[in-house]
XYZ file of C-alpha atoms in Angstrom:
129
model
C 0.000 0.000 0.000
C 1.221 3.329 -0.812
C 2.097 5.503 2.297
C 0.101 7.999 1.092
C -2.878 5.548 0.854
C -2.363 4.314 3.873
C -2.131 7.791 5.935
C -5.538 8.659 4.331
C -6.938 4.992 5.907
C -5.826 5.941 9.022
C -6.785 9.358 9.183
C -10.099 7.848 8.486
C -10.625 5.490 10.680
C -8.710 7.395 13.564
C -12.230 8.870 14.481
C -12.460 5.467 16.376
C -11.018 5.034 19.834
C -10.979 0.796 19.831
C -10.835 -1.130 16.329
C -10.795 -4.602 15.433
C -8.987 -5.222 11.892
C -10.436 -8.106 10.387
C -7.970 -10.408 8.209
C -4.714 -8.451 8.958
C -2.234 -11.299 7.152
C 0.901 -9.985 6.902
C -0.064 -6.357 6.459
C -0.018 -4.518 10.021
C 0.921 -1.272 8.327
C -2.706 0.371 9.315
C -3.231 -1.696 12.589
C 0.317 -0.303 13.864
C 0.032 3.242 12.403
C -3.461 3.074 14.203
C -2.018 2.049 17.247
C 0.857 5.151 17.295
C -2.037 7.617 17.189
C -3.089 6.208 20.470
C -6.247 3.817 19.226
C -6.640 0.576 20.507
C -6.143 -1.714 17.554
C -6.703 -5.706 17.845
C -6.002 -7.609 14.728
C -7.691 -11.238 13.623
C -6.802 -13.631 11.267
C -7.254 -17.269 11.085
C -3.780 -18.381 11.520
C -1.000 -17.003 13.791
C 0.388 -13.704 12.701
C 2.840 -11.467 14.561
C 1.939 -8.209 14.412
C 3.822 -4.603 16.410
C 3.777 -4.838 20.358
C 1.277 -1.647 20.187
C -1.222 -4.394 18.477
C -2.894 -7.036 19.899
C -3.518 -10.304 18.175
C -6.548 -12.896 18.353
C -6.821 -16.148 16.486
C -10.241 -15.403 15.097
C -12.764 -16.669 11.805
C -15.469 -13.813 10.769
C -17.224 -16.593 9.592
C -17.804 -17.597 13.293
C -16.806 -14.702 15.264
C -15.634 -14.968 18.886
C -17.730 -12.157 20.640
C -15.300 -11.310 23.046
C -13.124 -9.886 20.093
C -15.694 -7.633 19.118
C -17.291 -6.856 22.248
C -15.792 -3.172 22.639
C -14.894 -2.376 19.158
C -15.896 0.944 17.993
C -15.143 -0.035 14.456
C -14.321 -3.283 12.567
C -12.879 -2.997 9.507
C -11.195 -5.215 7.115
C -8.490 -3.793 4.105
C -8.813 -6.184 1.029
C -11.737 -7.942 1.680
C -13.117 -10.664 -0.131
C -17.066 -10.431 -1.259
C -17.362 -13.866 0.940
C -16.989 -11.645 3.881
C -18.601 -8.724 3.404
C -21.969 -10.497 4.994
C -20.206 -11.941 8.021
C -17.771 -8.878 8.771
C -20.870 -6.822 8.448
C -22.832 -8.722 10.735
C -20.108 -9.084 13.436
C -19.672 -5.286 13.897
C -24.113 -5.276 13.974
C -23.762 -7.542 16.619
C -21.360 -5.346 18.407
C -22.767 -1.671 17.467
C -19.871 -1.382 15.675
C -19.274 0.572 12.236
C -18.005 -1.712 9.645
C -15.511 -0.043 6.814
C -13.705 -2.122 4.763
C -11.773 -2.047 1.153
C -11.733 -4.801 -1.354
C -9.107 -6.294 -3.792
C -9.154 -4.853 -7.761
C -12.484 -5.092 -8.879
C -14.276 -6.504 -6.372
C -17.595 -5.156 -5.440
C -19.414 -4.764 -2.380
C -21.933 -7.912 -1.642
C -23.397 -5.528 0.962
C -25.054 -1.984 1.247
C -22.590 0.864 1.708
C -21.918 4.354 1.010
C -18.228 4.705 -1.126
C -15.640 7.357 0.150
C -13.022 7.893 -1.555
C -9.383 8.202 -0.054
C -5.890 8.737 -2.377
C -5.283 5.514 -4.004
C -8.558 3.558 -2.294
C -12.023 3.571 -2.403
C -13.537 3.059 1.749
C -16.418 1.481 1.784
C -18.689 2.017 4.843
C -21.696 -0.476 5.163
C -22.030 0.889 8.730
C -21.289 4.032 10.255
């Protein structure tokens, strides 16, 4: 991601105070610039990542969310996200009062209501606010 891409993500979603990243793989860019502006940032994937001390980590599948991830969240929101989980992301942060932003991969469309906003380099889609 382009650091100019990924300061406008951050700026963006710095209006939350706690944030749950969903799917962080190997790219903790966000999560950890999150984190230095003070936010609370835990990041989920299915299998073991490592991810900047600032960050926290939980083994976690959207498809069958552990509340107690989500329970605090402000925000969950997912960078490169697959149509597949659009629903279940969505539905997670519902559960949780949570706003739900997200970005997909190339073309990829959202499978779920949202208003577009568009950042340098990335379109942010928010299907909850």
């Amino acid at each position: 991601m382009r650091p100019r891409t990924r300061r406008a993500i951050v700026e963006h979603l710095s209006d939350f105070e706690r944030l749950v990243e969903v799917g962080v793989g190997e790219r903790t860019d966000v999560a950890a610039a999150l984190a230095e502006t003070g936010r609370t940032v835990t990041a989920t994937d299915v299998h073991p990542r490592e991810v900047p001390a600032a960050v926290e980590f939980a083994i976690d599948d959207v498809l069958d969310p552990d509340p107690v991830v989500y329970r605090d969240a402000d925000a969950v929101y997912a960078l490169n996200l697959p149509p597949e989980l659009h629903r279940p992301a969505l539905e997670a942060a519902r559960r949780h009062d949570a706003a739900f932003l997200f970005t997909t991969l190339g073309g990829d469309q959202p499978a779920v209501p949202v208003e577009r906003e568009t950042v340098p380099g990335e379109t942010i889609f928010v299907a909850r606010r």
